[in-house]
Amino acid sequence: MATTSPSEYDAVVVGAGWAGMYMLYRLRQMGLATRVYEAGDGVGGVWHWNRYPGARTDGEWMWYSYSFSAELEQEWSWSERFPAQPELERYANHVADRFDLRRDIQLSTRVVGADFDESNGRWRVRTEHGELVTASYLVAAAGALSAANVPELKGLEAFTGECYHTSRWPREPVELAGKRVGVVGTGSSGVQCIPVIATEAAHLVVFQRTANFSVPAWNVPTDPAFEREYKADYAGHRRRQRDSAIGVYWSHANLEQSALEVPPAERTAAFEHAWRHGPFTLMNSYNDLSANLEANETLSEFVRAKVREIVRDPDVAELLVPTTHPIGAKRLCIDTGYYETFNRDNVTLVDVRSTPIEEITAHGVRTGGAEYELDVIVLATGFDAMTGALERIGLRGRSGRSLSEKWAEGPRTYLGLSTAGFPNLFMLMGPGSPSVLGNNFEAIEQQVEWVSGCIAFMRANGIELVEATVEAEDRWVDHVRELADRTLFNLADNWFNGRNIPGKKGGFTPYAGGYGAYRKECDEVAARGYAGFTFVPPPRSGVVRS
Ligand code: NAP
C-alpha cells in the first residue's frame, strides 16, 4: 500500500517505548509506511522517563528483554541481574539503531488529538507542533504507566525549592548532597529511590501514607558462566515462559502445593529459603498465595516479621509493617536496602495516614502539627495507570465520541486490544489485557504479533476496517471482572483498580487469567476469523490467511 503524500501513512504509532518500537519493526516488515510519534526526546518509554536515583528494573534480564531477534539476544550482554535505568536506556537505543528504526520515529512530538474520519475510514492525527497526518491504522503504544499522577497538594506551586516527580526526573544530574530532601510515596518508585537518596542527602524525610510490602532483589553482577549457559538454550527458556501465568518461567515455582497443606515450620523454612533467592521465588513458594487470603496471610506475616527484624527502632518498624492489605494486592515492591535505610540517623519516617499532608509551604511540607523544611521534594506518587496515557492522546471515534466519554464509568475493551466505536485503533498494554501483571516484554511481543497478524489478514482479504462488536466487548469486560474477583487485588487501593486516583472509576482493569490463557484466547479469536470483530467490507467466503 503506497502512500500518496508525506502526511498520509498506512499506520501511525503513538509512543516509542518497547511496544512502539517493536510495532514499528513489524509493520515495516509488512511494508506499511509507518510514523511513530514520541513525546520524549529519546526512545525507551518508561526507561527514558524514569531516571530517578536507584531506578532499575524489577525484571531479570533473562526474560525482561526482547525475544524477537535471536541475534539481538545473543549479542547483548546485561551487566546485572536487575539492570539499572542507564543500561535499559542504552539497550533501547541499541535496538533503535540495530534495526534502523529511527528514520520513522519523530521524537519530542506529542500527539494531541486523533479523530476517526468516517467519510474515508482514516485516522486524522494531530501533533503538538500543529502537524496533521492521516493513517489507516492507529496503534496506541503510549504505556500503561506513563501518565504521571501529581497529587493535588495545597500550595505545591508555592514551594520555592526544587520539586521532581520520579517519572519526570531531569536528564542533568540533580545535586542532592548536603540538601534536605522529602520523598512523598512508598510504592516501587519510592522504595527504589529512598535508599539511594538517603546516602546522598544531608537529611531525608519519607512521607508514607500506606506501608507497602517490599522484598529484597538480591541484585548481583551477571555471572558469565550463567549467561553462556542460559543463552545456549534461550529459545527453550522463551518457549517455557510463553505459556506461563505471568510470562516468566521458574523451574523452582511450587505449583503443586497450597501454603495451608504444610506444617508451619516447614512453610517458614520454605519462605526463608525463598526470601534469600529473590522476589519471585517468594510469591511462588506455594500455589495459592495470590488467591487465598488465609494462605496469603502466612506469607504476609513472614514478611512483617522480617521488617521488625531489620528495623531497629520498634516504633518506626511498626509504621513500616504493612497492615492494610494482603501481600501482592498492591504491586509487590522489590528493593535494595529499603527497610535498612530507616536505621540511618539522617532518615525520618512521617506517617501521613494519621497526620495527612495539609499543605506544601514555600519551604517544605506541613502535616498535622509539624512542618518539615526541605530543599527538594520528590513526588514518588505514581501514575494514572492503564487508561491515563490513552485518554490523554485525545482519541475520538465514530460520531466524534471521545474515548474519555466512552470510558467515563471505566475502560471497556475487547481483549484489551480494541474498543467498539474506534475502528482500526489498536491498543498495546491496554486495560483488559494482562500486560501489567507480569513480564512486559512477553505481553508486548504477543500483542504486537497479534495486531500485525490482524492487519496482515485485513490486507490479504481487501478489508479496510476492523472493529470490536459491543457484544464481544461487553462479554470481555464481564470476563475480566470475574477473573479479578478470584484474586486478592481488590483488597487494596492500587493503580490496577484505579483507587490510587481520587474519583477514578472502573475497578480492576487488567486481565487476571494469566498470560498463557490470554495468548490462547487471542489465538483462538484469530483462528475463528477474528470472532467478536466486524470487518468492512466483510471478508469473502474463501478467506485468505495472512
Ligand atoms: P505507586 O505504586 O502508585 O505508589 C505511589 C505512592 O505514592 C504510594 O505510596 C501512595 O500512597 C503515595 N501517594 C500518592 N498520592 C499521595 C498523596 N496525595 N499523599 C501521600 N502519598 C501519596 O507508584 P510507583 O511507586 O511509581 O509505582 C507504580 C508502578 O510502576 C509499580 O507498581 C510498578 O509496576 C511500576 N514501577 C516499576 C519499577 C520497576 O520495575 N523497577 C519501578 C517503579 C515503578 P498510597 O499507597 O496510600 O496510595
Coordinates of C-alpha atoms and ligand atoms in Angstrom, one line a residue:
M1 CA 0.0 0.0 0.0
A2 CA 1.9 3.1 -1.2
T3 CA 1.4 6.5 0.4
T4 CA 0.4 9.4 -1.8
S5 CA 1.9 12.2 0.2
P6 CA 4.3 12.5 3.1
S7 CA 1.5 13.2 5.5
E8 CA -0.5 10.1 4.6
Y9 CA 0.7 6.9 6.3
D10 CA -0.5 3.4 6.4
A11 CA 0.0 3.4 10.2
V12 CA 0.7 5.8 13.0
V13 CA 2.1 4.5 16.3
V14 CA 1.9 6.7 19.4
G15 CA 5.0 6.0 21.6
A16 CA 8.5 4.7 21.1
G17 CA 8.9 2.5 24.2
W18 CA 9.3 -1.2 24.0
A19 CA 5.8 -1.7 22.4
G20 CA 6.0 1.2 19.9
M21 CA 9.5 0.2 18.7
Y22 CA 8.6 -3.5 18.1
M23 CA 5.3 -2.5 16.5
L24 CA 7.2 -0.3 14.0
Y25 CA 9.6 -3.1 13.3
R26 CA 6.8 -5.5 12.4
L27 CA 4.7 -3.0 10.4
R28 CA 7.8 -2.1 8.4
Q29 CA 8.5 -5.7 7.7
M30 CA 4.9 -5.9 6.3
G31 CA 5.6 -3.0 4.0
L32 CA 3.5 -0.4 5.8
A33 CA 4.5 3.2 5.7
T34 CA 4.6 3.9 9.4
R35 CA 5.2 7.0 11.5
V36 CA 5.9 6.8 15.2
Y37 CA 5.4 9.9 17.4
E38 CA 7.2 10.0 20.7
A39 CA 6.7 12.8 23.3
G40 CA 10.2 12.3 24.9
D41 CA 13.4 13.4 23.3
G42 CA 14.7 9.8 23.2
V43 CA 13.4 6.2 22.7
G44 CA 12.8 3.7 25.5
G45 CA 9.4 4.8 27.1
V46 CA 9.5 4.3 30.8
W47 CA 13.2 3.8 30.8
H48 CA 13.6 7.2 29.0
W49 CA 11.5 9.0 31.6
N50 CA 12.2 7.2 34.9
R51 CA 15.7 8.3 35.5
Y52 CA 15.3 8.9 39.3
P53 CA 18.2 7.7 41.6
G54 CA 18.0 4.0 42.1
A55 CA 15.7 3.3 39.1
R56 CA 16.2 -0.2 37.9
T57 CA 14.0 -3.0 36.5
D58 CA 12.2 -5.5 38.7
G59 CA 12.6 -8.0 35.9
E60 CA 15.6 -10.2 35.4
W61 CA 17.3 -9.7 32.1
M62 CA 16.9 -13.3 31.0
W63 CA 13.2 -12.6 30.4
Y64 CA 12.9 -8.8 30.7
S65 CA 14.2 -8.2 27.1
Y66 CA 13.1 -8.7 23.5
S67 CA 12.9 -12.2 22.2
F68 CA 12.0 -11.5 18.6
S69 CA 15.6 -11.5 17.4
A70 CA 17.9 -14.4 18.3
E71 CA 20.9 -12.3 17.2
L72 CA 19.9 -9.4 19.5
E73 CA 19.5 -11.9 22.3
Q74 CA 23.0 -13.3 21.8
E75 CA 24.9 -10.1 21.1
W76 CA 23.6 -8.0 24.0
S77 CA 25.1 -8.6 27.5
W78 CA 23.5 -7.3 30.6
S79 CA 25.8 -6.4 33.4
E80 CA 23.5 -7.1 36.3
R81 CA 20.6 -9.5 37.2
F82 CA 18.3 -6.4 37.5
P83 CA 19.6 -3.8 35.1
A84 CA 19.6 -0.2 36.0
Q85 CA 17.9 2.6 34.1
P86 CA 21.0 3.8 32.1
E87 CA 21.7 0.3 30.8
L88 CA 18.0 -0.1 29.8
E89 CA 18.1 3.2 28.0
R90 CA 21.3 2.1 26.2
Y91 CA 19.5 -1.2 25.2
A92 CA 16.5 0.8 23.8
N93 CA 18.9 3.0 21.8
H94 CA 20.8 -0.1 20.6
V95 CA 17.6 -1.7 19.4
A96 CA 16.6 1.6 17.6
D97 CA 20.0 1.7 15.8
R98 CA 20.4 -2.0 15.1
F99 CA 17.0 -2.3 13.4
D100 CA 17.3 1.2 11.8
L101 CA 14.1 2.3 13.5
R102 CA 15.0 6.0 14.0
R103 CA 14.1 7.2 10.5
D104 CA 10.5 6.5 11.2
I105 CA 10.4 7.9 14.8
Q106 CA 9.7 11.5 15.4
L107 CA 10.9 12.5 18.8
S108 CA 9.8 15.4 21.0
T109 CA 6.4 15.2 19.4
R110 CA 3.3 14.6 21.5
V111 CA 0.2 13.5 19.8
V112 CA -2.6 15.9 21.0
G113 CA -5.6 14.5 19.1
A114 CA -6.7 11.7 16.8
D115 CA -10.1 11.6 15.2
F116 CA -11.6 8.8 13.2
D117 CA -12.8 10.3 9.9
E118 CA -15.9 8.3 9.0
S119 CA -16.0 9.8 5.4
N120 CA -12.9 7.9 4.4
G121 CA -12.2 5.5 7.2
R122 CA -8.9 7.1 8.2
W123 CA -7.5 8.4 11.4
R124 CA -6.5 12.1 11.5
V125 CA -3.7 12.6 13.9
R126 CA -2.6 16.0 15.2
T127 CA 0.7 16.7 17.0
E128 CA 1.7 19.4 19.4
H129 CA 3.6 21.1 16.6
G130 CA 0.5 21.6 14.5
E131 CA 1.2 18.8 12.1
L132 CA -1.8 16.9 10.7
V133 CA -1.3 13.4 9.2
T134 CA -3.7 10.6 8.3
A135 CA -3.4 6.9 8.7
S136 CA -5.4 3.7 8.0
Y137 CA -4.3 2.2 11.3
L138 CA -3.6 3.8 14.7
V139 CA -1.7 1.9 17.3
A140 CA -1.6 3.4 20.8
A141 CA 1.6 2.3 22.5
A142 CA 1.6 5.1 25.0
G143 CA 2.3 2.9 28.0
A144 CA 0.3 1.6 30.9
L145 CA 2.4 3.6 33.4
S146 CA 3.3 6.8 31.7
A147 CA 0.8 9.4 32.7
A148 CA 2.3 10.8 35.9
N149 CA 0.0 11.3 38.9
V150 CA 0.9 14.6 40.5
P151 CA -1.4 14.8 43.6
E152 CA -3.4 18.0 44.3
L153 CA -1.4 19.1 47.3
K154 CA -2.4 22.5 48.5
G155 CA 0.4 25.1 47.9
L156 CA 2.6 22.8 45.8
E157 CA 3.2 25.6 43.3
A158 CA 4.4 27.9 46.1
F159 CA 7.3 25.7 47.1
T160 CA 10.5 27.6 46.5
G161 CA 12.8 24.6 46.4
E162 CA 13.1 22.0 43.7
C163 CA 10.3 19.5 43.0
Y164 CA 10.5 16.4 40.8
H165 CA 8.1 13.6 40.0
T166 CA 10.1 10.4 39.8
S167 CA 8.9 9.7 36.2
R168 CA 9.9 13.2 35.0
W169 CA 13.4 13.3 36.5
P170 CA 15.8 15.6 34.7
R171 CA 18.5 14.3 32.4
E172 CA 21.0 16.6 34.1
P173 CA 22.3 15.3 37.4
V174 CA 20.3 16.6 40.4
E175 CA 22.6 17.7 43.2
L176 CA 21.2 16.3 46.5
A177 CA 24.4 16.3 48.6
G178 CA 24.0 18.5 51.7
K179 CA 20.3 19.1 51.0
R180 CA 17.2 18.3 52.9
V181 CA 15.0 16.1 50.8
G182 CA 11.5 14.9 51.2
V183 CA 10.0 11.9 49.3
V184 CA 6.3 11.5 49.1
G185 CA 5.2 8.0 48.3
T186 CA 6.4 4.5 49.1
G187 CA 5.4 2.4 46.1
S188 CA 8.0 0.8 43.8
S189 CA 9.5 4.1 42.7
G190 CA 9.8 5.4 46.3
V191 CA 11.2 2.1 47.6
Q192 CA 13.9 2.3 44.9
C193 CA 14.9 5.9 45.3
I194 CA 14.7 6.3 49.1
P195 CA 17.8 4.1 49.9
V196 CA 19.9 6.0 47.3
I197 CA 18.7 9.5 48.2
A198 CA 19.4 8.7 51.8
T199 CA 23.1 8.1 51.1
E200 CA 23.4 11.5 49.2
A201 CA 21.2 13.9 51.1
A202 CA 22.0 15.6 54.4
H203 CA 18.6 14.6 55.6
L204 CA 15.7 12.6 54.2
V205 CA 12.1 12.8 55.3
V206 CA 9.9 10.0 53.9
F207 CA 6.2 10.8 53.9
Q208 CA 4.4 7.4 53.9
R209 CA 0.6 7.1 53.6
T210 CA 0.5 3.3 53.2
A211 CA 3.2 0.9 54.3
N212 CA 3.9 -1.4 51.4
F213 CA 5.3 -4.9 51.2
S214 CA 8.8 -4.9 49.8
V215 CA 11.2 -7.9 49.4
P216 CA 14.9 -7.8 48.6
A217 CA 16.1 -8.0 45.0
W218 CA 19.5 -9.7 45.7
N219 CA 20.8 -7.9 42.7
V220 CA 24.2 -9.3 41.5
P221 CA 26.5 -8.8 38.6
T222 CA 25.9 -11.2 35.8
D223 CA 27.9 -14.4 36.1
P224 CA 29.5 -15.0 32.6
A225 CA 29.2 -18.8 33.0
F226 CA 25.5 -18.5 33.9
E227 CA 25.0 -16.2 30.9
R228 CA 26.6 -18.6 28.5
E229 CA 24.6 -21.5 29.8
Y230 CA 21.3 -19.5 29.7
K231 CA 21.9 -18.2 26.2
A232 CA 22.7 -21.7 24.9
D233 CA 19.0 -22.6 25.4
Y234 CA 17.5 -19.1 25.0
A235 CA 14.8 -20.4 22.7
G236 CA 13.8 -23.1 25.1
H237 CA 13.6 -20.7 28.0
R238 CA 11.4 -18.3 26.0
R239 CA 9.1 -21.2 24.9
R240 CA 8.5 -22.1 28.6
Q241 CA 7.8 -18.5 29.6
R242 CA 5.3 -18.1 26.9
D243 CA 2.7 -20.4 28.4
S244 CA 3.2 -19.4 32.0
A245 CA 0.9 -17.3 34.2
I246 CA 3.0 -14.1 34.1
G247 CA 5.3 -14.5 31.2
V248 CA 8.2 -15.8 33.3
Y249 CA 9.2 -19.4 33.9
W250 CA 10.7 -20.6 37.2
S251 CA 11.8 -24.1 37.5
H252 CA 11.6 -23.7 41.3
A253 CA 7.9 -22.4 41.5
N254 CA 5.8 -24.7 43.6
L255 CA 2.6 -25.1 41.7
E256 CA 1.6 -28.3 43.3
Q257 CA 1.1 -27.3 47.0
S258 CA -1.1 -25.0 49.0
A259 CA 0.6 -23.0 51.7
L260 CA -2.0 -24.4 54.1
E261 CA -1.1 -28.0 53.4
V262 CA 2.3 -27.9 55.0
P263 CA 3.2 -27.7 58.7
P264 CA 4.1 -24.1 59.8
A265 CA 7.8 -24.9 60.5
E266 CA 8.2 -26.3 57.0
R267 CA 6.4 -23.4 55.5
T268 CA 8.5 -20.9 57.3
A269 CA 11.7 -22.7 56.2
A270 CA 10.4 -22.6 52.6
F271 CA 9.7 -18.8 52.9
E272 CA 13.1 -18.3 54.4
H273 CA 14.8 -20.1 51.5
A274 CA 12.7 -18.2 49.0
W275 CA 13.4 -14.8 50.7
R276 CA 17.1 -15.4 50.1
H277 CA 16.6 -16.4 46.4
G278 CA 14.7 -13.5 45.1
P279 CA 11.3 -11.8 45.0
F280 CA 9.6 -14.0 42.5
T281 CA 10.5 -17.2 44.3
L282 CA 8.8 -15.9 47.4
M283 CA 5.4 -15.2 45.8
N284 CA 5.6 -18.6 44.0
S285 CA 6.5 -20.7 47.1
Y286 CA 3.0 -22.1 47.1
N287 CA 0.2 -22.2 44.5
D288 CA -2.4 -20.2 46.4
L289 CA -0.5 -17.2 47.8
S290 CA -2.1 -14.8 45.3
A291 CA -5.7 -16.2 45.5
N292 CA -6.4 -17.5 49.0
L293 CA -6.4 -14.9 51.8
E294 CA -5.6 -17.4 54.6
A295 CA -2.6 -18.8 52.6
N296 CA -1.6 -15.2 51.7
E297 CA -1.6 -14.3 55.4
T298 CA 1.1 -16.8 56.2
L299 CA 3.4 -15.0 53.8
S300 CA 2.3 -11.6 54.8
E301 CA 3.1 -12.4 58.4
F302 CA 6.5 -13.8 57.4
V303 CA 7.4 -10.5 55.7
R304 CA 6.1 -8.4 58.6
A305 CA 8.4 -10.3 60.9
K306 CA 11.3 -9.5 58.5
V307 CA 10.5 -5.8 58.7
R308 CA 10.5 -6.0 62.6
E309 CA 13.8 -7.9 62.5
I310 CA 15.5 -5.4 60.1
V311 CA 14.3 -2.1 61.5
R312 CA 15.9 -1.3 64.9
D313 CA 13.5 1.3 66.3
P314 CA 10.3 -0.6 67.2
D315 CA 8.1 2.4 66.6
V316 CA 9.5 3.0 63.2
A317 CA 9.3 -0.7 62.4
E318 CA 5.5 -0.8 63.3
L319 CA 4.9 2.1 61.0
L320 CA 6.7 0.2 58.2
V321 CA 4.8 -3.0 58.8
P322 CA 2.1 -3.3 56.1
T323 CA -1.3 -4.0 57.7
T324 CA -3.9 -2.5 55.3
H325 CA -3.7 -5.2 52.6
P326 CA -2.5 -8.7 51.8
I327 CA 1.0 -9.1 50.2
G328 CA 0.8 -8.8 46.5
A329 CA -2.6 -7.0 46.5
K330 CA -0.6 -3.8 45.8
R331 CA 2.1 -4.5 43.3
L332 CA 4.9 -6.1 45.3
C333 CA 7.9 -3.8 45.7
I334 CA 11.4 -5.0 45.2
D335 CA 14.3 -3.2 46.9
T336 CA 17.9 -3.0 47.7
G337 CA 18.3 -1.9 51.3
Y338 CA 14.9 -0.3 51.7
Y339 CA 14.0 -1.2 55.3
E340 CA 17.7 -0.9 56.4
T341 CA 17.5 2.8 55.3
F342 CA 15.3 3.6 58.3
N343 CA 18.1 2.6 60.6
R344 CA 20.1 5.6 59.4
D345 CA 20.4 8.7 61.6
N346 CA 19.6 11.1 58.6
V347 CA 16.3 9.5 57.8
T348 CA 12.9 10.4 59.3
L349 CA 9.7 8.5 58.6
V350 CA 6.5 10.5 58.8
D351 CA 3.1 8.7 58.8
V352 CA 0.8 10.8 56.6
R353 CA -2.1 8.4 57.1
S354 CA -2.6 9.5 60.7
T355 CA -1.3 13.1 60.1
P356 CA -2.0 13.9 56.4
I357 CA -0.1 16.4 54.4
E358 CA -2.0 19.7 55.0
E359 CA -0.1 22.0 52.8
I360 CA 3.2 22.5 50.9
T361 CA 4.6 25.7 52.1
A362 CA 7.2 27.9 50.5
H363 CA 9.9 26.0 52.5
G364 CA 8.6 22.5 53.0
V365 CA 5.8 20.2 53.9
R366 CA 3.3 20.8 56.7
T367 CA 1.5 17.8 58.2
G368 CA -0.9 17.8 61.2
G369 CA 1.1 19.9 63.7
A370 CA 4.6 19.7 62.2
E371 CA 6.5 21.5 59.4
Y372 CA 9.4 19.8 57.6
E373 CA 11.8 22.3 56.0
L374 CA 13.1 20.9 52.7
D375 CA 15.2 21.9 49.8
V376 CA 13.9 19.2 47.4
I377 CA 10.6 17.4 47.2
V378 CA 10.4 14.2 45.3
L379 CA 7.0 13.0 44.3
A380 CA 7.1 9.2 44.0
T381 CA 3.3 9.3 43.7
G382 CA 2.8 7.0 40.8
F383 CA 0.6 7.1 37.7
D384 CA -2.9 7.4 36.3
A385 CA -2.3 3.9 35.1
M386 CA -3.7 1.8 32.3
T387 CA -6.1 4.5 30.9
G388 CA -4.4 7.8 31.7
A389 CA -2.0 7.8 28.7
L390 CA -4.6 6.5 26.3
E391 CA -7.1 9.2 27.3
R392 CA -4.5 11.9 27.1
I393 CA -4.0 11.1 23.4
G394 CA -7.3 12.8 22.7
L395 CA -8.9 9.9 20.8
R396 CA -12.3 10.4 19.1
G397 CA -14.0 7.5 17.4
R398 CA -17.3 7.2 15.4
S399 CA -19.6 10.3 15.7
G400 CA -16.8 12.3 17.3
R401 CA -17.3 10.4 20.6
S402 CA -14.2 10.7 22.8
L403 CA -12.5 7.8 24.5
S404 CA -12.8 9.6 27.8
E405 CA -16.6 9.9 27.3
K406 CA -16.9 6.2 26.4
W407 CA -14.8 5.2 29.4
A408 CA -16.4 7.6 31.9
E409 CA -17.5 4.7 34.1
G410 CA -14.4 2.7 33.4
P411 CA -12.5 1.3 30.4
R412 CA -14.3 -1.1 28.0
T413 CA -12.2 -3.1 25.6
Y414 CA -12.3 -6.4 23.7
L415 CA -9.1 -8.4 24.5
G416 CA -7.6 -5.1 25.8
L417 CA -6.6 -4.5 22.2
S418 CA -9.6 -2.8 20.7
T419 CA -12.7 -0.8 21.7
A420 CA -16.0 -0.6 19.9
G421 CA -16.7 2.6 18.1
F422 CA -13.0 3.1 17.3
P423 CA -12.3 1.2 14.1
N424 CA -8.7 0.4 13.2
L425 CA -7.4 1.5 16.6
F426 CA -5.2 -1.0 18.4
M427 CA -4.1 -0.6 22.0
L428 CA -0.9 -2.2 23.3
M429 CA -0.7 -2.9 27.1
G430 CA -4.3 -1.7 27.3
P431 CA -6.9 -2.2 30.0
G432 CA -8.4 -5.7 29.7
S433 CA -5.1 -7.3 28.8
P434 CA -2.8 -9.0 31.3
S435 CA 0.1 -6.8 30.3
V436 CA 1.0 -5.2 33.7
L437 CA 0.6 -8.4 35.7
G438 CA 3.8 -9.9 34.5
N439 CA 6.7 -9.7 32.1
N440 CA 6.0 -6.6 29.9
F441 CA 8.2 -7.8 27.1
E442 CA 6.3 -11.1 26.8
A443 CA 3.0 -9.2 26.7
I444 CA 4.2 -6.6 24.2
E445 CA 5.6 -9.2 21.8
Q446 CA 2.4 -11.3 21.9
Q447 CA 0.2 -8.3 21.4
V448 CA 2.3 -6.7 18.6
E449 CA 2.3 -10.0 16.8
W450 CA -1.4 -10.4 17.2
V451 CA -2.1 -6.9 15.8
S452 CA 0.4 -7.5 12.9
G453 CA -1.5 -10.7 12.2
C454 CA -4.8 -9.0 12.1
I455 CA -3.6 -6.2 9.8
A456 CA -2.0 -8.8 7.5
F457 CA -5.3 -10.7 7.4
M458 CA -7.1 -7.5 6.5
R459 CA -4.7 -6.6 3.8
A460 CA -4.8 -10.1 2.3
N461 CA -8.6 -10.0 2.2
G462 CA -9.1 -6.5 1.0
I463 CA -10.6 -5.4 4.3
E464 CA -10.5 -1.7 5.2
L465 CA -11.9 -1.6 8.7
V466 CA -11.9 -3.8 11.8
E467 CA -13.9 -3.0 14.9
A468 CA -14.8 -4.9 18.0
T469 CA -18.5 -5.5 18.4
V470 CA -20.3 -4.1 21.5
E471 CA -21.4 -7.7 22.4
A472 CA -17.9 -9.1 22.4
E473 CA -16.7 -6.1 24.4
D474 CA -19.4 -6.5 27.0
R475 CA -18.6 -10.2 27.4
W476 CA -14.9 -9.4 27.7
V477 CA -15.4 -6.7 30.3
D478 CA -17.6 -9.2 32.4
H479 CA -15.0 -11.9 32.0
V480 CA -12.1 -9.6 33.1
R481 CA -14.2 -8.6 36.2
E482 CA -15.0 -12.3 37.0
L483 CA -11.3 -13.2 36.9
A484 CA -10.4 -10.2 39.1
D485 CA -13.0 -11.4 41.7
R486 CA -10.9 -14.6 42.1
T487 CA -7.8 -12.6 43.1
L488 CA -6.9 -10.5 46.2
F489 CA -6.2 -7.4 44.2
N490 CA -9.4 -5.6 45.2
L491 CA -8.5 -5.9 48.8
A492 CA -6.1 -2.9 48.3
D493 CA -6.3 0.6 46.9
N494 CA -3.9 0.2 43.9
W495 CA -3.3 1.5 40.4
F496 CA -4.7 -1.7 39.0
N497 CA -8.2 -0.8 40.2
G498 CA -7.7 3.0 39.9
R499 CA -8.3 3.6 43.6
N500 CA -4.9 5.4 43.7
I501 CA -6.6 8.3 41.9
P502 CA -9.3 10.2 43.7
G503 CA -12.7 9.7 41.8
K504 CA -11.4 7.3 39.2
K505 CA -14.0 4.8 38.2
G506 CA -13.9 1.4 36.6
G507 CA -12.4 -1.1 39.1
F508 CA -9.7 -3.6 38.4
T509 CA -8.8 -3.5 34.7
P510 CA -6.1 -6.0 33.9
Y511 CA -7.0 -9.5 32.7
A512 CA -6.0 -11.7 35.6
G513 CA -6.4 -15.1 33.9
G514 CA -2.7 -15.4 33.2
Y515 CA -0.5 -14.7 30.2
G516 CA -0.8 -18.3 28.8
A517 CA -4.6 -18.3 28.9
Y518 CA -4.8 -14.8 27.3
R519 CA -2.5 -15.8 24.5
K520 CA -4.6 -18.9 23.8
E521 CA -7.8 -16.7 23.9
C522 CA -6.3 -14.2 21.4
D523 CA -5.0 -17.0 19.1
E524 CA -8.5 -18.7 19.1
V525 CA -10.2 -15.4 18.2
A526 CA -7.9 -15.1 15.2
A527 CA -8.3 -18.7 14.3
R528 CA -12.1 -18.3 14.2
G529 CA -11.7 -15.5 11.6
Y530 CA -11.4 -12.8 14.3
A531 CA -14.6 -13.7 16.2
G532 CA -16.0 -10.7 18.0
F533 CA -14.9 -8.2 15.4
T534 CA -16.7 -6.9 12.4
F535 CA -14.9 -6.1 9.1
V536 CA -15.7 -3.6 6.4
P537 CA -16.0 -4.9 3.7
P538 CA -16.7 -8.4 5.2
P539 CA -14.2 -11.0 4.1
R540 CA -15.1 -13.1 1.1
S541 CA -16.2 -16.6 2.0
G542 CA -12.8 -18.2 1.0
V543 CA -10.8 -16.0 3.3
V544 CA -7.1 -15.7 2.6
R545 CA -4.9 -16.5 5.7
S546 CA -2.1 -14.0 6.1
Ligands
NAP1 P1 2.5 3.7 43.2 O1 2.9 2.3 43.4 O2 1.2 4.1 42.8 O3 2.9 4.4 44.6 C1 2.6 5.8 44.8 C2 2.9 6.1 46.2 O4 2.6 7.5 46.4 C3 2.0 5.3 47.2 O5 2.8 5.1 48.3 C4 0.9 6.3 47.5 O6 0.3 6.1 48.7 C5 1.7 7.6 47.5 N1 0.8 8.8 47.3 C6 0.1 9.1 46.2 N2 -0.6 10.2 46.4 C7 -0.3 10.6 47.6 C8 -0.7 11.7 48.4 N3 -1.5 12.6 48.0 N4 -0.2 11.8 49.7 C9 0.6 10.9 50.2 N5 1.1 9.8 49.5 C10 0.6 9.7 48.2 O7 3.5 4.4 42.2 P2 5.0 4.0 41.8 O8 5.8 3.7 43.0 O9 5.5 5.0 40.8 O10 4.9 2.6 41.1 C11 3.9 2.4 40.1 C12 4.2 1.1 39.3 O11 5.2 1.4 38.4 C13 4.7 0.0 40.1 O12 3.7 -0.7 40.8 C14 5.4 -0.8 39.1 O13 4.5 -1.6 38.3 C15 6.0 0.3 38.2 N6 7.4 0.5 38.6 C16 8.2 -0.4 38.3 C17 9.5 -0.3 38.7 C18 10.5 -1.4 38.3 O14 10.2 -2.3 37.6 N7 11.6 -1.3 38.9 C19 9.9 0.8 39.4 C20 9.0 1.8 39.7 C21 7.7 1.7 39.3 P3 -0.9 5.0 48.9 O15 -0.4 3.7 48.7 O16 -1.5 5.3 50.2 O17 -1.9 5.4 47.7

